[in-house]
PDB file of C-alpha atoms in Angstrom:
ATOM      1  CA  UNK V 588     150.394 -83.961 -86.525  1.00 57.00           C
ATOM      2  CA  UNK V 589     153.367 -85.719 -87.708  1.00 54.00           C
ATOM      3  CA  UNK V 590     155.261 -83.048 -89.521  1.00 50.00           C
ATOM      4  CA  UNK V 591     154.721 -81.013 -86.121  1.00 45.00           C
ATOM      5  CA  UNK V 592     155.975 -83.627 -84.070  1.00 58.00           C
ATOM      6  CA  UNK V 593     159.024 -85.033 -86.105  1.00 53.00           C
ATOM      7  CA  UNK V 594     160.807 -82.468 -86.671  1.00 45.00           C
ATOM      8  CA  UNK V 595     160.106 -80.895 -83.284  1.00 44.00           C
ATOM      9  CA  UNK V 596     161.469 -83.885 -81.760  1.00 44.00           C
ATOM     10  CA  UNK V 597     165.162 -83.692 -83.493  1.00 44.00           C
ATOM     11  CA  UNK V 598     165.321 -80.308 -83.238  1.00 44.00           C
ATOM     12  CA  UNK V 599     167.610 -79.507 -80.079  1.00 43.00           C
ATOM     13  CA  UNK V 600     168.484 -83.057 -79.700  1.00 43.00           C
ATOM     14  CA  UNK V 601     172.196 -81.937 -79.284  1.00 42.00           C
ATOM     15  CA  UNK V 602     171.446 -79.964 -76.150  1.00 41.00           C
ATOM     16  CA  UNK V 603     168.373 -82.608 -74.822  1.00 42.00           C
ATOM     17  CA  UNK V 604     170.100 -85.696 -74.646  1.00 44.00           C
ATOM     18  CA  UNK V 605     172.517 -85.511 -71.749  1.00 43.00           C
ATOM     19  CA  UNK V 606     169.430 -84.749 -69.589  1.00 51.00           C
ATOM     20  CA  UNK V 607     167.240 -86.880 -70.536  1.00 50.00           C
ATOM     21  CA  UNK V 608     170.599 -89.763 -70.092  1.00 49.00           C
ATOM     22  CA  UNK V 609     170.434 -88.447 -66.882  1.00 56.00           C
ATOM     23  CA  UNK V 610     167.166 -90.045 -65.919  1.00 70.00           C
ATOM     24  CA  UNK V 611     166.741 -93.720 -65.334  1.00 80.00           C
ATOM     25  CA  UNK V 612     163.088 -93.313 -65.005  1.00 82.00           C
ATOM     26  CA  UNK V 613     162.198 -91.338 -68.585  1.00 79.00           C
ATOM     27  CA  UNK V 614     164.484 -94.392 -69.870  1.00 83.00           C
ATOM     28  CA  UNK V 615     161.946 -96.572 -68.254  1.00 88.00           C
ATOM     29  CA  UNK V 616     158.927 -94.460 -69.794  1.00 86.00           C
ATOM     30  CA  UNK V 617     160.800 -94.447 -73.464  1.00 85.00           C
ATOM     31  CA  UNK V 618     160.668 -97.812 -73.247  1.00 91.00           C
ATOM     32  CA  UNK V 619     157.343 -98.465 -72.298  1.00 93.00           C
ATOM     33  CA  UNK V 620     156.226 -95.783 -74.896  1.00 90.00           C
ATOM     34  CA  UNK V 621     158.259 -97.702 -77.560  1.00 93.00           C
ATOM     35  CA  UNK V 622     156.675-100.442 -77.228  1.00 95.00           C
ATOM     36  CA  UNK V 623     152.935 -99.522 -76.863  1.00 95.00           C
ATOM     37  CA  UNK V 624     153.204 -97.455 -79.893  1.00 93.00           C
ATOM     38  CA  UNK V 625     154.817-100.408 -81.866  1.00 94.00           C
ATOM     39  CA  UNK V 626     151.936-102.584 -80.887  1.00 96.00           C
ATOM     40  CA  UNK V 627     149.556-100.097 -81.925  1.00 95.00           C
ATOM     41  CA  UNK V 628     151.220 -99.427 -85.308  1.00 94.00           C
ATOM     42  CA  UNK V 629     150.661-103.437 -85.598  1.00 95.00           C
ATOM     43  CA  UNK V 630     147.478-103.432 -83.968  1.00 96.00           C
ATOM     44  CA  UNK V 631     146.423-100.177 -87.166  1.00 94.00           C
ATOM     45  CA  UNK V 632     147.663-101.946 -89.638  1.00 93.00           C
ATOM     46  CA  UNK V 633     146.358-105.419 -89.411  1.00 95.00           C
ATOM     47  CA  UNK V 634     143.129-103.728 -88.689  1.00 94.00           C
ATOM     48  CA  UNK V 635     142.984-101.431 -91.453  1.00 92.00           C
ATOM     49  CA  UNK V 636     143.544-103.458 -93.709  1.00 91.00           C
ATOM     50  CA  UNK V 637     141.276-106.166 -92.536  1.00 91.00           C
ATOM     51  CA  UNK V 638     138.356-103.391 -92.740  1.00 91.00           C
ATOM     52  CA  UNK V 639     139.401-101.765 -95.508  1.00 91.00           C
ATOM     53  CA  UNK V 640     140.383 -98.777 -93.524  1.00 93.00           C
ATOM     54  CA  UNK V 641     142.969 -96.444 -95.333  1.00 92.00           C
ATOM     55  CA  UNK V 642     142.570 -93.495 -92.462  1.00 92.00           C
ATOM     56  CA  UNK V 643     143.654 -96.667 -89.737  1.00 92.00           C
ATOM     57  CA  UNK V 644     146.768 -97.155 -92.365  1.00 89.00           C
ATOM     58  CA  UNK V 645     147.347 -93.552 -92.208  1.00 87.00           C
ATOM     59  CA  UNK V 646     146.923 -93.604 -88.304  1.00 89.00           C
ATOM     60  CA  UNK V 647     149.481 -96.272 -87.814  1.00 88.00           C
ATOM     61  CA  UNK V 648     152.165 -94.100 -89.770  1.00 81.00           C
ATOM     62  CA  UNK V 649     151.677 -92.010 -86.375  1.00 81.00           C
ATOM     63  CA  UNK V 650     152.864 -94.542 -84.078  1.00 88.00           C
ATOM     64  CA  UNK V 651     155.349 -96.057 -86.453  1.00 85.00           C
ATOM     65  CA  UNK V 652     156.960 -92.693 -86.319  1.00 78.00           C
ATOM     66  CA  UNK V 653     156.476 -91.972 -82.757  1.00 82.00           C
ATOM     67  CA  UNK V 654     157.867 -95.972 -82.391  1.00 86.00           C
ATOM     68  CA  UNK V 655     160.908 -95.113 -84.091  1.00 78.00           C
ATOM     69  CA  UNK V 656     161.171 -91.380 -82.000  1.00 75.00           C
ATOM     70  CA  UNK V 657     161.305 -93.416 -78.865  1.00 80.00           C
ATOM     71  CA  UNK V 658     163.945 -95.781 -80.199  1.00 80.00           C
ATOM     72  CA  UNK V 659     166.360 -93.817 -82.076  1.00 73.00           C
ATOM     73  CA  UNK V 660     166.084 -91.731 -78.588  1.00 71.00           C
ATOM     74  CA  UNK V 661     167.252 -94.490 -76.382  1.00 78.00           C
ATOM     75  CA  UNK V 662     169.771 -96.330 -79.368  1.00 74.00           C
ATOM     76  CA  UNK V 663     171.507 -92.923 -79.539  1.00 65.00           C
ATOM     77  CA  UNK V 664     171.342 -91.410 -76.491  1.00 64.00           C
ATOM     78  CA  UNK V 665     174.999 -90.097 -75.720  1.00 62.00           C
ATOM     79  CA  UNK V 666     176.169 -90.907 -78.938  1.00 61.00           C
ATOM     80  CA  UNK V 667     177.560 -88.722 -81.910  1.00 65.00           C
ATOM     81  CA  UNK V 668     176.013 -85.940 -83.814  1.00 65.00           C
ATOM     82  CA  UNK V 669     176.791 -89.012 -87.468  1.00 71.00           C
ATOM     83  CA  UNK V 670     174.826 -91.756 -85.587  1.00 73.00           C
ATOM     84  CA  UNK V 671     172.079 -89.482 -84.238  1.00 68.00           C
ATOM     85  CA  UNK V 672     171.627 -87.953 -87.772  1.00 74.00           C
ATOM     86  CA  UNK V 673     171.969 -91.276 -89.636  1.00 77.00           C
ATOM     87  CA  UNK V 674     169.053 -93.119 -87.384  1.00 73.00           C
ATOM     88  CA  UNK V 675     167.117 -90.075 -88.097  1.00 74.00           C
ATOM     89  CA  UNK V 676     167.543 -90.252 -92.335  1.00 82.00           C
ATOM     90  CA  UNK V 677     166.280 -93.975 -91.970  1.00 80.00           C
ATOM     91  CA  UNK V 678     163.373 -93.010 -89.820  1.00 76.00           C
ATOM     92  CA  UNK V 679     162.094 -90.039 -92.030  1.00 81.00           C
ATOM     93  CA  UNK V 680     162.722 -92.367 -95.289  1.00 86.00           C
ATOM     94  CA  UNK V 681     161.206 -95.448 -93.768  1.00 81.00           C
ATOM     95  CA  UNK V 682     157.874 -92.520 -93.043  1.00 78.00           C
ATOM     96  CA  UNK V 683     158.167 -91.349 -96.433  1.00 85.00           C
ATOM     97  CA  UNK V 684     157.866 -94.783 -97.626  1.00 86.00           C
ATOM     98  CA  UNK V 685     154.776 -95.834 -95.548  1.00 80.00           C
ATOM     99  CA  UNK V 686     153.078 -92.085 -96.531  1.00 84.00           C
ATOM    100  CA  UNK V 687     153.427 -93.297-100.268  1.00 91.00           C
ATOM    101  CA  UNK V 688     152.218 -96.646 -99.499  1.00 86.00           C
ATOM    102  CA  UNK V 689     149.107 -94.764 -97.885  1.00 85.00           C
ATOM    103  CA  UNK V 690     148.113 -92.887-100.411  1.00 90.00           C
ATOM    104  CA  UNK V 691     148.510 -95.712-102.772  1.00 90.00           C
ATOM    105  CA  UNK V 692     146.101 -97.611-100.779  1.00 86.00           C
ATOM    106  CA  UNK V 693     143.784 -95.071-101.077  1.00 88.00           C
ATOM    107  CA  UNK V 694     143.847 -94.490-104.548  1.00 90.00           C
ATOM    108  CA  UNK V 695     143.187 -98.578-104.879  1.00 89.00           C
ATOM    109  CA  UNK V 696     140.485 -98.482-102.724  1.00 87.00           C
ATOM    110  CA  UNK V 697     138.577 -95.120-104.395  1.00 87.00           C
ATOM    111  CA  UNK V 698     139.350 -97.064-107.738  1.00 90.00           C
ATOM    112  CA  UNK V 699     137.764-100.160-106.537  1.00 86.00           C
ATOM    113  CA  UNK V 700     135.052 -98.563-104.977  1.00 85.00           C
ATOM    114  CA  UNK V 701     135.654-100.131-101.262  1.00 83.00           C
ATOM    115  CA  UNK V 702     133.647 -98.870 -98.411  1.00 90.00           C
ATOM    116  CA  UNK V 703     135.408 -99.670 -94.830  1.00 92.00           C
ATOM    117  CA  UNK V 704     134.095-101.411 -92.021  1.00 92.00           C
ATOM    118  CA  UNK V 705     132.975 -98.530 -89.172  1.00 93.00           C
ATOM    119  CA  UNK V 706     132.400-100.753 -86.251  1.00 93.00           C
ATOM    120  CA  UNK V 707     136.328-101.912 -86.750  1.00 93.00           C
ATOM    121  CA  UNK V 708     137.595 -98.129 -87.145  1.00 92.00           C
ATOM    122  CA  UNK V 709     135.436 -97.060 -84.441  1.00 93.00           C
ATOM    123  CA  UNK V 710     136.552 -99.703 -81.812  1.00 94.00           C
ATOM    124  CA  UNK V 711     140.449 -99.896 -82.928  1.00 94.00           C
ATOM    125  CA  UNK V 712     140.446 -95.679 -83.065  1.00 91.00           C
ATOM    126  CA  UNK V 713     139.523 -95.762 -79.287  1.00 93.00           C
ATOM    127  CA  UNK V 714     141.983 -98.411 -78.306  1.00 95.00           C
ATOM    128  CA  UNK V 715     144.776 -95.825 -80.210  1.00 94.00           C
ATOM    129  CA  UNK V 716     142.881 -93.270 -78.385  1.00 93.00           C
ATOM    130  CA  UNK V 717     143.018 -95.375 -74.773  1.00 94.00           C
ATOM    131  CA  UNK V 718     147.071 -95.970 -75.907  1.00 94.00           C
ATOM    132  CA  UNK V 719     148.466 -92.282 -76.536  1.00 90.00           C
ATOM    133  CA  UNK V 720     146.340 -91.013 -73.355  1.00 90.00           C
ATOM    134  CA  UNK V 721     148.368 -93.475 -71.372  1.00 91.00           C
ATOM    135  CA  UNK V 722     151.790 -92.738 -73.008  1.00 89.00           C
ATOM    136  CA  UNK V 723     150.406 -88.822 -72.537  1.00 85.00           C
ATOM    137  CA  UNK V 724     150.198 -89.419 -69.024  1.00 87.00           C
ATOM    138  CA  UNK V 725     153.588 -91.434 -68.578  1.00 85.00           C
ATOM    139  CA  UNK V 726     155.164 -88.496 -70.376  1.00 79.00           C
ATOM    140  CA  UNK V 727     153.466 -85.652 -67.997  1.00 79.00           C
ATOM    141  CA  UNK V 728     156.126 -85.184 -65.797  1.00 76.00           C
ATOM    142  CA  UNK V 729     158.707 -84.200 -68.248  1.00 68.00           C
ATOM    143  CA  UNK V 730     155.964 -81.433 -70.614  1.00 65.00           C
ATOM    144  CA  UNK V 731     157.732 -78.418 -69.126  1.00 63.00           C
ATOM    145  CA  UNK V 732     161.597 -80.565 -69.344  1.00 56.00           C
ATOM    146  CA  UNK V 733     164.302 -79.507 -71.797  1.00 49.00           C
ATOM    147  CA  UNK V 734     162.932 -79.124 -75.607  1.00 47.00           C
ATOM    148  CA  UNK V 735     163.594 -82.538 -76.956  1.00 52.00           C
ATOM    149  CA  UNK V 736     161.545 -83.956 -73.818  1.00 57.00           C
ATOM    150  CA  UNK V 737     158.565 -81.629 -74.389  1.00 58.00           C
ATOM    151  CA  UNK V 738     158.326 -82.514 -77.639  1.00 57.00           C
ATOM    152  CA  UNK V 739     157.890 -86.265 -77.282  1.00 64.00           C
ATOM    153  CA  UNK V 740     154.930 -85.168 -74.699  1.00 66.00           C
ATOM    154  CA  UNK V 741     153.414 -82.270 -77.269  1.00 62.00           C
ATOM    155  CA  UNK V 742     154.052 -85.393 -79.950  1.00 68.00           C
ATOM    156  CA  UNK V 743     152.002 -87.894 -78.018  1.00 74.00           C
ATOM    157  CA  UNK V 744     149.010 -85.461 -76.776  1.00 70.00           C
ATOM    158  CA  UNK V 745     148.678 -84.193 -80.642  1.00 68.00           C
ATOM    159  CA  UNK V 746     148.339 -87.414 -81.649  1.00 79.00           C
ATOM    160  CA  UNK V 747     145.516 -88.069 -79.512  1.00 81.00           C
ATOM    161  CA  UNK V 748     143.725 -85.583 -81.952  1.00 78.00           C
ATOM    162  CA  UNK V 749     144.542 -87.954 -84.738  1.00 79.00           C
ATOM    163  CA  UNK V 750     142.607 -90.427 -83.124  1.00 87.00           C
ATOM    164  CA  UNK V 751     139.536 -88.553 -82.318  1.00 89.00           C
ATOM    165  CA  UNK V 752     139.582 -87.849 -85.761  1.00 87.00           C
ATOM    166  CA  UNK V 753     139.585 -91.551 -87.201  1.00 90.00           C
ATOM    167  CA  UNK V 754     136.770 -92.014 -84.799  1.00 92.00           C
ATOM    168  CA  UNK V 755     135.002 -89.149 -86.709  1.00 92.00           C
ATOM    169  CA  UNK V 756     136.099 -91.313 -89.931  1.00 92.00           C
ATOM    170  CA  UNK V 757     133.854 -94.209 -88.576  1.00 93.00           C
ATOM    171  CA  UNK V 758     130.684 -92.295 -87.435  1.00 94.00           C
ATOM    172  CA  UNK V 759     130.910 -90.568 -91.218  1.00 94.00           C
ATOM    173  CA  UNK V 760     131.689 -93.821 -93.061  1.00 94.00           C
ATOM    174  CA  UNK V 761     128.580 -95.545 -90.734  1.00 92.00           C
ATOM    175  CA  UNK V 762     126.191 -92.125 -91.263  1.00 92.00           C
ATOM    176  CA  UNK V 763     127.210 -92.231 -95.224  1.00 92.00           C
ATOM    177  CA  UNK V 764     127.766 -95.742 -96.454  1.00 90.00           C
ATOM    178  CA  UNK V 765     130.365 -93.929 -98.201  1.00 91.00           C
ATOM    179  CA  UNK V 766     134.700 -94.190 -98.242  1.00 92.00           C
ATOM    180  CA  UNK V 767     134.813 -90.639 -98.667  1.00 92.00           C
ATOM    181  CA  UNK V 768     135.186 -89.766 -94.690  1.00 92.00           C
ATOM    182  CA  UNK V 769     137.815 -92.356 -94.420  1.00 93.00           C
ATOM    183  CA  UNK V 770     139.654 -91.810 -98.044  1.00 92.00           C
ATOM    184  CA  UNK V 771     139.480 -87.210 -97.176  1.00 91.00           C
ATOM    185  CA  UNK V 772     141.257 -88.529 -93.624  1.00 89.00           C
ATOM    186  CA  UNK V 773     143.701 -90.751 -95.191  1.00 89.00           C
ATOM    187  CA  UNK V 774     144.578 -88.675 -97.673  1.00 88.00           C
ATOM    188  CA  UNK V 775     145.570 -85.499 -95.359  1.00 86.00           C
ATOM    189  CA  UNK V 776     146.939 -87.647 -92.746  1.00 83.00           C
ATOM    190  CA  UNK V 777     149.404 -89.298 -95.356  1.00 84.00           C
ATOM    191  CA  UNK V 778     150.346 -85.878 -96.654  1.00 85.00           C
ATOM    192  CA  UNK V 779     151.378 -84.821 -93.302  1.00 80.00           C
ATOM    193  CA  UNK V 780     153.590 -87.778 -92.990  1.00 78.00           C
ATOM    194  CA  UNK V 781     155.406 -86.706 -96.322  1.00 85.00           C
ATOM    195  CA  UNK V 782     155.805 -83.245 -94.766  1.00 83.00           C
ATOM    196  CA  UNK V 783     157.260 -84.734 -92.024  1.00 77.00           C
ATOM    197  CA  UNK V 784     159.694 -87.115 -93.786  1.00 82.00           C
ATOM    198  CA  UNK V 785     160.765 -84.460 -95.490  1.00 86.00           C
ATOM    199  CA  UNK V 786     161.135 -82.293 -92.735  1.00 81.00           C
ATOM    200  CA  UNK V 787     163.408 -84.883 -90.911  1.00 78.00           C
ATOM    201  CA  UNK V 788     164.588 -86.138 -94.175  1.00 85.00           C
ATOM    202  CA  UNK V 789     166.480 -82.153 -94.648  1.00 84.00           C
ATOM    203  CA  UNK V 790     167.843 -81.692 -91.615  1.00 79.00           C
ATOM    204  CA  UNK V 791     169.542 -85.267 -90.896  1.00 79.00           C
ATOM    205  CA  UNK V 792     171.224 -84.576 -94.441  1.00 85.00           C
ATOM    206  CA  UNK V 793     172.269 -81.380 -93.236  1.00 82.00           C
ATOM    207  CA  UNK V 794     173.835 -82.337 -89.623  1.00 76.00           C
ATOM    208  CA  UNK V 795     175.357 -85.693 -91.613  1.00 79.00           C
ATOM    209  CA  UNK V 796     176.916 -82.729 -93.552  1.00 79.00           C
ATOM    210  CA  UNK V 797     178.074 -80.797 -90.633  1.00 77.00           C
ATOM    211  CA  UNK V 798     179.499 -83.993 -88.809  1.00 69.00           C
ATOM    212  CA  UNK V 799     181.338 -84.950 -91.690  1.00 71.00           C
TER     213      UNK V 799
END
Protein backbone atom coordinates (compact mmCIF):
# COMPACT_ATOMS: atom_id res chain seq x y z
CA UNK A 1 0.00 0.00 0.00
CA UNK A 2 2.73 2.33 0.68
CA UNK A 3 5.04 1.80 -2.21
CA UNK A 4 1.71 2.37 -4.36
CA UNK A 5 0.87 5.40 -2.72
CA UNK A 6 4.32 7.21 -2.27
CA UNK A 7 5.53 7.28 -5.20
CA UNK A 8 2.17 7.90 -6.87
CA UNK A 9 1.86 10.88 -4.84
CA UNK A 10 5.27 12.73 -6.14
CA UNK A 11 4.85 11.67 -9.34
CA UNK A 12 3.34 14.74 -11.37
CA UNK A 13 3.78 16.98 -8.49
CA UNK A 14 5.31 19.59 -10.95
CA UNK A 15 2.10 19.88 -12.93
CA UNK A 16 -0.43 19.25 -9.55
CA UNK A 17 0.60 21.86 -7.38
CA UNK A 18 -0.57 25.13 -8.85
CA UNK A 19 -4.10 23.60 -8.72
CA UNK A 20 -4.28 22.27 -5.82
CA UNK A 21 -2.63 26.17 -4.47
CA UNK A 22 -5.54 27.20 -6.07
CA UNK A 23 -7.95 25.83 -3.54
CA UNK A 24 -8.36 27.23 -0.09
CA UNK A 25 -10.61 24.46 0.84
CA UNK A 26 -8.23 21.16 -0.13
CA UNK A 27 -5.68 23.42 2.01
CA UNK A 28 -8.21 23.17 4.72
CA UNK A 29 -8.69 19.25 4.11
CA UNK A 30 -4.60 18.77 3.93
CA UNK A 31 -4.57 20.08 7.04
CA UNK A 32 -7.09 18.29 8.73
CA UNK A 33 -5.71 15.06 7.05
CA UNK A 34 -2.23 15.97 8.44
CA UNK A 35 -3.12 15.99 11.49
CA UNK A 36 -5.49 12.97 11.98
CA UNK A 37 -2.97 10.81 10.41
CA UNK A 38 -0.20 12.15 12.81
CA UNK A 39 -2.37 11.31 15.73
CA UNK A 40 -2.97 7.99 14.47
CA UNK A 41 0.71 7.25 13.72
CA UNK A 42 0.99 8.22 17.65
CA UNK A 43 -2.07 6.64 18.59
CA UNK A 44 -0.21 2.92 16.45
CA UNK A 45 2.68 3.26 17.97
CA UNK A 46 2.09 3.73 21.61
CA UNK A 47 -0.38 0.99 21.14
CA UNK A 48 1.68 -1.44 19.48
CA UNK A 49 4.05 -1.40 21.45
CA UNK A 50 2.09 -1.47 24.61
CA UNK A 51 0.47 -4.88 23.17
CA UNK A 52 3.23 -6.15 21.69
CA UNK A 53 1.82 -5.53 18.30
CA UNK A 54 4.53 -5.40 15.46
CA UNK A 55 1.65 -5.35 12.49
CA UNK A 56 0.19 -1.89 14.61
CA UNK A 57 4.10 -0.69 14.28
CA UNK A 58 3.98 -1.56 10.74
CA UNK A 59 0.46 0.16 10.39
CA UNK A 60 1.63 3.40 11.82
CA UNK A 61 4.53 3.59 9.11
CA UNK A 62 1.23 4.17 6.90
CA UNK A 63 0.14 7.25 8.46
CA UNK A 64 3.59 8.50 9.26
CA UNK A 65 4.05 8.49 5.56
CA UNK A 66 0.73 9.69 4.57
CA UNK A 67 1.49 12.49 7.68
CA UNK A 68 4.47 13.59 6.01
CA UNK A 69 2.53 13.43 2.19
CA UNK A 70 0.13 15.95 3.56
CA UNK A 71 2.86 18.19 4.95
CA UNK A 72 5.56 18.29 2.52
CA UNK A 73 2.30 19.09 0.21
CA UNK A 74 1.29 22.19 2.00
CA UNK A 75 5.30 23.27 3.18
CA UNK A 76 6.08 23.19 -0.57
CA UNK A 77 3.29 24.06 -2.33
CA UNK A 78 4.48 26.74 -5.00
CA UNK A 79 7.88 26.27 -4.23
CA UNK A 80 10.94 24.94 -6.33
CA UNK A 81 11.49 21.70 -8.04
CA UNK A 82 15.24 21.59 -4.99
CA UNK A 83 12.84 22.13 -2.01
CA UNK A 84 10.06 19.85 -3.27
CA UNK A 85 12.67 17.08 -4.01
CA UNK A 86 14.70 17.66 -0.82
CA UNK A 87 11.41 17.32 1.63
CA UNK A 88 10.72 14.30 -0.35
CA UNK A 89 14.54 12.49 0.26
CA UNK A 90 13.87 13.16 4.09
CA UNK A 91 10.43 11.69 3.98
CA UNK A 92 11.37 8.41 2.03
CA UNK A 93 14.64 8.10 4.40
CA UNK A 94 12.81 8.93 7.58
CA UNK A 95 10.19 5.63 6.02
CA UNK A 96 13.10 3.64 5.31
CA UNK A 97 14.24 4.12 8.75
CA UNK A 98 10.93 3.25 10.56
CA UNK A 99 10.54 0.00 7.89
CA UNK A 100 13.98 -1.20 9.40
CA UNK A 101 12.97 -0.43 12.81
CA UNK A 102 9.80 -2.69 12.01
CA UNK A 103 11.24 -5.49 11.01
CA UNK A 104 13.68 -5.32 13.79
CA UNK A 105 10.88 -5.38 16.14
CA UNK A 106 9.69 -8.29 14.71
CA UNK A 107 12.60 -10.27 14.64
CA UNK A 108 12.87 -9.36 18.69
CA UNK A 109 9.61 -10.34 19.29
CA UNK A 110 9.72 -13.96 17.15
CA UNK A 111 13.12 -14.35 19.12
CA UNK A 112 11.52 -13.74 22.38
CA UNK A 113 8.63 -15.62 21.70
CA UNK A 114 5.95 -12.62 22.39
CA UNK A 115 2.37 -13.16 21.57
CA UNK A 116 0.36 -9.65 21.14
CA UNK A 117 -2.56 -8.52 22.83
CA UNK A 118 -5.80 -9.01 20.19
CA UNK A 119 -8.38 -7.07 22.03
CA UNK A 120 -5.78 -3.89 21.72
CA UNK A 121 -5.09 -4.59 17.83
CA UNK A 122 -8.61 -5.25 17.26
CA UNK A 123 -10.01 -2.01 18.91
CA UNK A 124 -6.98 0.45 17.80
CA UNK A 125 -7.22 -1.25 13.95
CA UNK A 126 -10.89 0.04 13.83
CA UNK A 127 -10.19 3.45 15.21
CA UNK A 128 -7.31 3.59 12.08
CA UNK A 129 -10.07 2.10 10.17
CA UNK A 130 -12.87 4.89 11.54
CA UNK A 131 -9.71 7.62 10.75
CA UNK A 132 -8.75 6.93 6.94
CA UNK A 133 -12.67 6.47 6.11
CA UNK A 134 -13.05 10.00 7.34
CA UNK A 135 -9.92 11.47 5.63
CA UNK A 136 -11.38 9.15 2.48
CA UNK A 137 -14.40 11.04 2.60
CA UNK A 138 -12.81 14.64 3.14
CA UNK A 139 -10.70 13.77 0.11
CA UNK A 140 -13.85 12.61 -2.21
CA UNK A 141 -14.33 15.60 -3.93
CA UNK A 142 -10.97 15.91 -5.44
CA UNK A 143 -10.67 11.52 -6.64
CA UNK A 144 -11.23 12.48 -10.27
CA UNK A 145 -8.82 16.14 -9.70
CA UNK A 146 -5.40 16.52 -11.32
CA UNK A 147 -2.95 13.35 -10.63
CA UNK A 148 -1.17 14.48 -7.54
CA UNK A 149 -4.79 15.09 -5.93
CA UNK A 150 -6.09 11.62 -6.88
CA UNK A 151 -3.40 10.10 -5.52
CA UNK A 152 -3.62 11.40 -1.97
CA UNK A 153 -7.46 10.06 -2.25
CA UNK A 154 -6.34 6.45 -3.98
CA UNK A 155 -3.48 6.75 -0.97
CA UNK A 156 -5.99 7.16 1.81
CA UNK A 157 -8.83 4.58 0.51
CA UNK A 158 -5.85 1.83 0.01
CA UNK A 159 -4.91 2.30 3.24
CA UNK A 160 -8.16 1.51 4.58
CA UNK A 161 -7.26 -2.08 3.31
CA UNK A 162 -4.28 -1.99 5.58
CA UNK A 163 -6.46 -1.67 8.34
CA UNK A 164 -8.93 -4.32 7.64
CA UNK A 165 -6.06 -6.34 7.46
CA UNK A 166 -4.54 -5.65 11.06
CA UNK A 167 -8.02 -6.37 12.19
CA UNK A 168 -7.59 -9.82 10.48
CA UNK A 169 -4.11 -9.82 12.52
CA UNK A 170 -6.20 -9.70 15.82
CA UNK A 171 -9.00 -12.27 15.07
CA UNK A 172 -5.84 -14.73 13.94
CA UNK A 173 -3.60 -13.83 16.90
CA UNK A 174 -7.07 -14.33 19.30
CA UNK A 175 -8.18 -17.75 17.12
CA UNK A 176 -4.29 -18.98 17.40
CA UNK A 177 -2.66 -17.84 20.59
CA UNK A 178 0.04 -17.47 18.21
CA UNK A 179 2.40 -14.08 16.86
CA UNK A 180 2.52 -15.59 13.62
CA UNK A 181 -0.71 -13.58 12.11
CA UNK A 182 0.68 -10.43 13.48
CA UNK A 183 4.66 -11.12 12.81
CA UNK A 184 3.45 -12.59 8.53
CA UNK A 185 1.51 -8.88 8.58
CA UNK A 186 4.32 -6.97 9.94
CA UNK A 187 6.70 -8.39 8.06
CA UNK A 188 5.01 -7.66 4.45
CA UNK A 189 3.72 -4.43 5.54
CA UNK A 190 7.37 -3.27 6.52
CA UNK A 191 8.67 -4.55 3.21
CA UNK A 192 6.31 -2.43 1.39
CA UNK A 193 7.47 0.56 3.24
CA UNK A 194 11.15 -0.20 2.06
CA UNK A 195 9.76 -0.43 -1.49
CA UNK A 196 8.35 2.68 -1.05
CA UNK A 197 11.33 4.54 0.49
CA UNK A 198 13.11 3.45 -2.11
CA UNK A 199 10.80 4.32 -4.62
CA UNK A 200 10.69 8.00 -3.34
CA UNK A 201 14.17 7.69 -2.17
CA UNK A 202 15.24 7.35 -6.46
CA UNK A 203 13.37 9.78 -7.81
CA UNK A 204 13.97 12.83 -5.26
CA UNK A 205 17.79 12.01 -6.02
CA UNK A 206 17.06 12.19 -9.51
CA UNK A 207 14.93 15.63 -9.72
CA UNK A 208 17.70 17.06 -6.92
CA UNK A 209 19.91 16.09 -9.94
CA UNK A 210 17.90 17.74 -12.56
CA UNK A 211 17.39 21.01 -10.41
CA UNK A 212 20.88 21.29 -9.80
Amino acid sequence: MSDACSHDHDHGHDHAHLSAADSPRYRRVLWAALVINLAMFLVELLGGWSSRSVSLLADSVDFFGDAANYGIALAVMGLSLRWRAGSALIKGLSMGAFGLFVLGRAAWSFWQGDVPEPLTMGVIGTLALMANLAVAWMLYAWREGDANMRSVWLCTRNDAIGNLVVMAAALGVFGTDSAWPDLAVAGVMALLALSAARSVIGQARAELDKAW
